[in-house]
Coordinates of C-alpha atoms in Angstrom, one line a residue:
X1 CA -87.7 -59.1 -64.2
X2 CA -91.1 -59.3 -65.4
X3 CA -92.3 -57.3 -68.3
X4 CA -95.6 -55.5 -68.6
X5 CA -97.7 -55.3 -71.7
X6 CA -101.1 -53.8 -72.2
X7 CA -103.6 -54.1 -75.1
X8 CA -106.8 -52.3 -74.4
X9 CA -108.1 -52.9 -77.8
X10 CA -110.4 -55.6 -79.2
X11 CA -108.1 -58.4 -79.5
X12 CA -109.3 -61.1 -81.9
X13 CA -107.2 -64.2 -81.9
X14 CA -106.2 -66.8 -84.5
X15 CA -107.2 -70.3 -83.5
X16 CA -104.4 -72.8 -83.9
X17 CA -105.6 -75.9 -85.8
X18 CA -103.7 -79.1 -85.0
X19 CA -103.0 -81.4 -88.0
X20 CA -103.7 -84.6 -85.9
X21 CA -105.5 -85.7 -82.7
X22 CA -103.1 -85.8 -79.8
X23 CA -103.2 -88.1 -76.9
X24 CA -102.6 -87.1 -73.3
X25 CA -98.9 -86.6 -72.9
X26 CA -97.2 -89.4 -70.8
X27 CA -95.1 -88.0 -68.1
X28 CA -92.6 -89.3 -65.7
X29 CA -93.0 -87.3 -62.5
X30 CA -89.6 -86.3 -61.0
X31 CA -89.8 -87.1 -57.4
X32 CA -89.8 -84.1 -55.0
X33 CA -89.7 -84.2 -51.3
X34 CA -93.5 -84.7 -50.5
X35 CA -95.0 -86.1 -47.4
X36 CA -98.1 -88.0 -47.2
X37 CA -100.3 -85.0 -46.1
X38 CA -99.0 -82.9 -49.0
X39 CA -99.7 -85.8 -51.4
X40 CA -103.2 -86.1 -50.2
X41 CA -103.9 -82.5 -50.6
X42 CA -102.8 -82.7 -54.2
X43 CA -105.2 -85.6 -55.1
X44 CA -108.5 -84.1 -53.9
X45 CA -111.4 -84.4 -56.5
X46 CA -111.3 -81.8 -59.1
X47 CA -113.8 -80.4 -61.6
X48 CA -113.4 -82.0 -65.1
X49 CA -113.4 -79.4 -67.8
X50 CA -114.3 -79.8 -71.5
X51 CA -113.2 -77.1 -73.8
X52 CA -115.9 -76.7 -76.4
X53 CA -116.7 -74.5 -79.5
X54 CA -118.2 -71.8 -77.3
X55 CA -114.8 -71.5 -75.4
X56 CA -113.1 -71.2 -78.7
X57 CA -115.3 -68.4 -79.9
X58 CA -115.0 -66.5 -76.6
X59 CA -111.2 -66.7 -76.7
X60 CA -111.4 -64.8 -80.0
X61 CA -113.8 -62.2 -78.6
X62 CA -111.8 -60.5 -75.9
X63 CA -111.0 -57.1 -74.8
X64 CA -108.7 -55.4 -72.1
X65 CA -106.3 -58.4 -72.5
X66 CA -103.2 -57.7 -70.4
X67 CA -100.1 -59.6 -69.8
X68 CA -96.9 -59.4 -67.5
X69 CA -94.2 -62.0 -68.1
X70 CA -91.5 -63.4 -66.0
X71 CA -88.4 -63.9 -68.3
X72 CA -85.9 -66.6 -68.1
X73 CA -82.8 -65.8 -66.2
X74 CA -80.7 -65.6 -69.3
X75 CA -82.8 -62.7 -70.8
X76 CA -83.1 -60.4 -67.8
X77 CA -81.6 -57.3 -69.4
X78 CA -84.7 -56.6 -71.6
X79 CA -88.4 -56.0 -71.3
X80 CA -90.7 -57.7 -73.8
X81 CA -94.2 -56.9 -74.8
X82 CA -95.6 -60.2 -76.4
X83 CA -99.0 -58.8 -77.4
X84 CA -99.3 -56.6 -80.3
X85 CA -100.2 -53.0 -79.8
X86 CA -103.0 -51.1 -81.6
X87 CA -100.8 -50.5 -84.6
X88 CA -99.9 -54.2 -85.1
X89 CA -96.2 -53.6 -84.2
X90 CA -94.5 -55.2 -81.1
X91 CA -94.4 -52.6 -78.2
X92 CA -90.9 -52.9 -76.6
X93 CA -90.2 -51.4 -73.2
X94 CA -86.9 -49.7 -72.1
X95 CA -84.1 -52.1 -71.3
X96 CA -83.5 -52.9 -67.7
X97 CA -80.0 -53.0 -66.4
X98 CA -78.2 -53.3 -63.0
X99 CA -81.4 -54.4 -61.2
X100 CA -80.0 -57.4 -59.4
X101 CA -76.3 -56.4 -59.0
X102 CA -76.5 -56.4 -55.2
X103 CA -79.5 -58.7 -54.6
X104 CA -77.5 -61.2 -52.4
X105 CA -76.8 -58.2 -50.1
X106 CA -80.4 -57.5 -49.7
X107 CA -81.0 -61.0 -48.3
X108 CA -78.8 -61.1 -45.4
X109 CA -81.3 -63.0 -43.3
X110 CA -83.9 -65.6 -44.0
X111 CA -85.9 -65.0 -40.9
X112 CA -85.8 -61.2 -40.5
X113 CA -86.1 -58.1 -42.8
X114 CA -82.8 -57.7 -44.6
X115 CA -80.6 -54.7 -43.6
X116 CA -80.7 -52.3 -46.5
X117 CA -78.2 -49.6 -47.2
X118 CA -79.7 -46.1 -47.3
X119 CA -81.7 -45.0 -49.2
X120 CA -82.7 -48.5 -49.7
X121 CA -81.7 -51.2 -52.2
X122 CA -83.8 -50.3 -55.0
X123 CA -84.1 -47.0 -56.8
X124 CA -88.0 -47.0 -56.7
X125 CA -90.7 -47.9 -54.5
X126 CA -94.0 -49.2 -55.9
X127 CA -96.7 -46.6 -56.8
X128 CA -100.3 -46.6 -57.8
X129 CA -101.0 -43.2 -59.2
X130 CA -103.9 -44.4 -61.4
X131 CA -105.6 -45.9 -58.3
X132 CA -105.8 -49.2 -60.2
X133 CA -107.7 -52.1 -58.7
X134 CA -106.0 -54.6 -56.3
X135 CA -107.3 -57.9 -55.1
X136 CA -108.4 -57.6 -51.6
X137 CA -109.5 -61.2 -51.2
X138 CA -109.8 -64.1 -53.7
X139 CA -109.9 -67.9 -54.1
X140 CA -107.0 -69.5 -56.1
X141 CA -108.3 -72.0 -58.5
X142 CA -105.8 -74.4 -60.0
X143 CA -106.3 -75.8 -63.5
X144 CA -104.3 -78.8 -64.3
X145 CA -103.7 -79.4 -68.0
X146 CA -103.1 -83.1 -69.2
X147 CA -101.6 -84.3 -66.0
X148 CA -102.4 -84.9 -62.3
X149 CA -101.7 -82.1 -59.7
X150 CA -98.7 -84.0 -58.4
X151 CA -96.9 -83.4 -61.7
X152 CA -96.1 -79.9 -60.4
X153 CA -95.2 -81.0 -56.9
X154 CA -97.6 -79.6 -54.3
X155 CA -99.0 -76.3 -55.6
X156 CA -102.3 -76.4 -53.6
X157 CA -100.4 -77.1 -50.6
X158 CA -98.2 -74.3 -51.2
X159 CA -101.0 -72.0 -51.8
X160 CA -102.7 -73.0 -48.6
X161 CA -99.5 -72.4 -46.7
X162 CA -99.1 -69.0 -48.2
X163 CA -102.6 -68.1 -47.2
X164 CA -101.7 -69.1 -43.6
X165 CA -98.4 -67.3 -43.5
X166 CA -97.0 -64.0 -42.4
X167 CA -95.4 -63.8 -45.9
X168 CA -98.7 -63.1 -47.6
X169 CA -99.1 -60.1 -45.3
X170 CA -96.4 -58.1 -47.4
X171 CA -99.5 -57.3 -49.5
X172 CA -101.3 -55.6 -46.6
X173 CA -99.6 -52.1 -47.3
X174 CA -100.8 -52.3 -50.9
X175 CA -104.4 -53.5 -50.5
X176 CA -105.3 -51.7 -47.3
X177 CA -106.2 -54.7 -45.3
X178 CA -104.5 -56.7 -42.4
X179 CA -107.0 -59.5 -41.9
X180 CA -106.0 -63.3 -42.1
X181 CA -107.4 -65.8 -44.6
X182 CA -108.0 -63.4 -47.5
X183 CA -106.3 -65.6 -50.2
X184 CA -107.8 -69.1 -49.9
X185 CA -107.5 -72.1 -52.2
X186 CA -110.9 -72.8 -53.9
X187 CA -112.0 -75.5 -56.2
X188 CA -109.4 -77.0 -58.7
X189 CA -110.1 -78.3 -62.3
X190 CA -108.4 -80.6 -64.7
X191 CA -108.7 -80.6 -68.4
X192 CA -107.6 -82.9 -71.3
X193 CA -106.3 -80.7 -74.1
X194 CA -105.0 -81.7 -77.5
X195 CA -101.3 -80.8 -77.4
X196 CA -98.3 -81.8 -79.5
X197 CA -95.6 -79.9 -78.0
X198 CA -96.9 -76.3 -77.9
X199 CA -99.9 -74.3 -77.0
X200 CA -100.7 -70.6 -77.9
X201 CA -102.0 -67.9 -75.5
X202 CA -105.2 -68.4 -77.4
X203 CA -105.4 -72.0 -76.2
X204 CA -104.8 -70.7 -72.7
X205 CA -107.8 -68.3 -73.1
X206 CA -110.0 -71.2 -74.1
X207 CA -109.0 -73.2 -71.1
X208 CA -109.4 -70.2 -68.7
X209 CA -112.9 -69.5 -70.3
X210 CA -114.1 -73.0 -69.8
X211 CA -113.1 -72.8 -66.1
X212 CA -114.4 -69.4 -65.3
X213 CA -117.8 -69.8 -66.8
X214 CA -118.4 -72.6 -64.3
X215 CA -116.4 -71.4 -61.2
X216 CA -116.7 -67.7 -61.3
X217 CA -115.4 -64.5 -62.6
X218 CA -114.2 -61.2 -61.4
X219 CA -111.5 -60.1 -58.9
X220 CA -112.6 -62.8 -56.3
X221 CA -111.0 -65.7 -58.4
X222 CA -107.4 -66.2 -59.5
X223 CA -106.9 -69.1 -62.0
X224 CA -103.6 -70.8 -62.2
X225 CA -103.1 -72.9 -65.3
X226 CA -100.5 -75.5 -64.9
X227 CA -98.9 -76.8 -68.1
X228 CA -97.1 -80.2 -68.0
X229 CA -93.4 -81.0 -68.7
X230 CA -92.5 -80.9 -72.3
X231 CA -95.3 -78.5 -73.4
X232 CA -94.3 -75.1 -74.7
X233 CA -96.5 -72.0 -74.8
X234 CA -96.1 -69.0 -77.2
X235 CA -97.9 -65.7 -77.9
X236 CA -99.7 -65.7 -81.2
X237 CA -97.8 -63.9 -83.9
X238 CA -94.7 -63.6 -81.9
X239 CA -91.5 -65.6 -81.1
X240 CA -92.0 -64.9 -77.4
X241 CA -92.4 -68.4 -75.8
X242 CA -91.8 -70.7 -72.8
X243 CA -89.6 -73.2 -74.8
X244 CA -86.9 -74.7 -72.9
X245 CA -86.3 -76.9 -75.9
X246 CA -85.6 -73.8 -78.2
X247 CA -83.4 -71.2 -76.7
X248 CA -84.0 -68.8 -79.6
X249 CA -87.6 -68.2 -78.6
X250 CA -87.2 -69.1 -74.8
X251 CA -88.0 -65.6 -73.4
X252 CA -90.3 -66.2 -70.2
X253 CA -90.9 -68.7 -67.5
X254 CA -94.5 -67.7 -66.6
X255 CA -97.1 -64.7 -66.8
X256 CA -100.1 -63.3 -65.1
X257 CA -102.9 -61.8 -67.0
X258 CA -106.3 -60.3 -67.0
X259 CA -108.9 -60.4 -69.8
X260 CA -112.5 -59.5 -70.4
X261 CA -114.6 -62.1 -72.3
X262 CA -117.6 -60.7 -74.0
X263 CA -119.9 -63.3 -72.6
X264 CA -118.8 -63.9 -68.9
X265 CA -116.8 -60.7 -68.0
X266 CA -113.5 -60.1 -66.4
X267 CA -111.0 -62.9 -65.4
X268 CA -107.7 -63.0 -63.6
X269 CA -105.2 -65.8 -64.3
X270 CA -101.7 -66.9 -64.2
X271 CA -99.9 -69.4 -66.6
X272 CA -97.5 -71.8 -64.8
X273 CA -95.5 -74.0 -67.2
X274 CA -93.3 -76.7 -65.8
X275 CA -90.6 -74.9 -63.8
X276 CA -87.9 -77.6 -63.1
X277 CA -86.0 -76.5 -66.1
X278 CA -82.7 -74.6 -66.7
X279 CA -83.6 -70.9 -66.9
X280 CA -86.6 -71.1 -64.5
X281 CA -85.7 -73.4 -61.5
X282 CA -84.4 -72.2 -58.2
X283 CA -80.8 -72.8 -57.2
X284 CA -80.2 -76.4 -55.9
X285 CA -80.1 -77.8 -53.4
X286 CA -83.4 -76.4 -52.0
X287 CA -85.5 -77.8 -49.0
X288 CA -88.0 -79.6 -51.3
X289 CA -86.1 -80.2 -54.5
X290 CA -86.2 -78.3 -57.8
X291 CA -89.7 -79.3 -58.8
X292 CA -91.7 -78.2 -55.7
X293 CA -89.5 -75.1 -54.7
X294 CA -89.3 -73.8 -58.4
X295 CA -93.1 -74.2 -58.9
X296 CA -93.8 -72.6 -55.5
X297 CA -91.3 -69.7 -56.2
X298 CA -92.9 -68.8 -59.6
X299 CA -96.5 -69.4 -58.3
X300 CA -95.8 -67.1 -55.3
X301 CA -94.2 -64.4 -57.7
X302 CA -97.3 -64.5 -60.0
X303 CA -99.9 -64.6 -57.1
X304 CA -98.3 -61.6 -55.3
X305 CA -98.3 -59.6 -58.6
X306 CA -101.8 -60.6 -59.5
X307 CA -102.9 -59.2 -56.0
X308 CA -101.2 -56.0 -56.3
X309 CA -101.4 -55.4 -60.1
X310 CA -104.2 -57.4 -61.5
X311 CA -104.6 -55.5 -64.6
X312 CA -100.9 -54.7 -65.5
X313 CA -99.6 -52.1 -65.4
X314 CA -102.4 -50.0 -63.8
X315 CA -101.8 -51.0 -60.2
X316 CA -98.7 -51.0 -58.0
X317 CA -95.6 -50.6 -60.2
X318 CA -92.3 -48.9 -60.1
X319 CA -92.5 -45.7 -61.9
X320 CA -89.9 -43.2 -60.5
X321 CA -86.8 -44.9 -61.9
X322 CA -86.3 -45.7 -65.7
X323 CA -84.1 -48.7 -65.1
X324 CA -87.0 -50.5 -63.3
X325 CA -89.9 -48.7 -65.0
X326 CA -93.0 -51.0 -64.9
X327 CA -91.5 -53.5 -62.5
X328 CA -94.0 -55.2 -60.0
X329 CA -93.7 -56.4 -56.6
X330 CA -92.0 -59.6 -57.5
X331 CA -89.8 -58.2 -60.3
X332 CA -87.8 -56.0 -57.8
X333 CA -86.7 -59.0 -55.9
X334 CA -85.6 -61.6 -58.3
X335 CA -81.9 -62.4 -58.5
X336 CA -80.1 -63.4 -61.7
X337 CA -79.8 -67.1 -60.7
X338 CA -83.2 -67.4 -58.9
X339 CA -81.3 -68.2 -55.6
X340 CA -82.9 -66.8 -52.5
X341 CA -82.5 -68.8 -49.3
X342 CA -85.1 -70.8 -47.4
X343 CA -87.8 -69.6 -45.0
X344 CA -91.0 -70.9 -43.4
X345 CA -94.3 -70.2 -45.2
X346 CA -97.3 -71.4 -43.2
X347 CA -96.4 -74.9 -42.0
X348 CA -93.5 -75.6 -44.3
X349 CA -90.1 -74.4 -45.3
X350 CA -89.6 -73.4 -49.0
X351 CA -87.1 -71.6 -51.1
X352 CA -89.0 -68.9 -52.8
X353 CA -88.2 -65.3 -53.7
X354 CA -89.1 -62.5 -51.2
X355 CA -91.3 -59.6 -52.3
X356 CA -90.8 -55.8 -52.5
X357 CA -91.9 -53.9 -49.5
X358 CA -92.4 -50.1 -49.6
X359 CA -92.3 -50.1 -45.8
X360 CA -88.7 -51.4 -45.8
X361 CA -87.8 -50.1 -49.2
X362 CA -86.5 -53.4 -50.1
X363 CA -87.2 -57.2 -50.2
X364 CA -89.0 -58.8 -47.2
X365 CA -90.6 -62.0 -46.2
X366 CA -92.6 -60.6 -43.3
X367 CA -94.9 -57.5 -43.3

């Protein structure tokens, strides 16, 4: 389950200084099942970004910085809040238990809506009592850090297939639209960023700022920051990290976020570390292998949650049951082992998690 955190206060960040210049990380790409058309779509020209001093300053001058994380599958009984609250202490949400105990029963079919026992599988539908914003249409803008797009399999291909699928229309009930083609893939960007083995969320903010100031801001863009294999990311001042190499701090697989920069305004983004690792990858075997399907499942999860709860937790979240308090559309449909079953999304079969539907009071892959 993901975890909601909110910090509506001015949030100055401490810039991490690296003690030596780092080269681009040399990566060996673990082969996935990629056809020629997929490979071509992942090698289209991208905008080259250069993070500069202005981006560094902007990352330390933010407000309304909100984060919702996807924990590793070994820490699913807790909710964490990696950002500091106004008092400076870490805010910790109530524990979450028994959320996935019958998840396999809720996925009795990969082509039809699961058969759910009355009154439905989950104790809480999603609610939006604050009438928080939703994303009615947007471009997804991938940002590839220190590696080519193919280092993550076929993320742009997956996003294109998602936009052309019936699966994306699970969001219709939450955004109030049924039209096709609302969530297209826009321009991609690449950046060479100095990395040893870890980044902070401040570094992520710098990268996002460098892209958004050129491509666009507001609810019409969702930036997806892809981090290469071997690179960790942690929240400043905490031990909450994506760190497969260090299980003591390995608490999340990915997160989605929104932030307001003082100079360019509001920006939505997700952070997509390398997912083909124990604790984050989908159960194998899967149709496209661990790299492509694990990347696609988490990318799907974060995209659906950004659409329905772009400024967490002010949008569609579970509120009527304490065990799942604050859970979003993707959280309610995770299984402990990240095993789901394959289904067609657009023009390709993937193994990704379904999403929660108020219409069916359970998990679905069709509207």
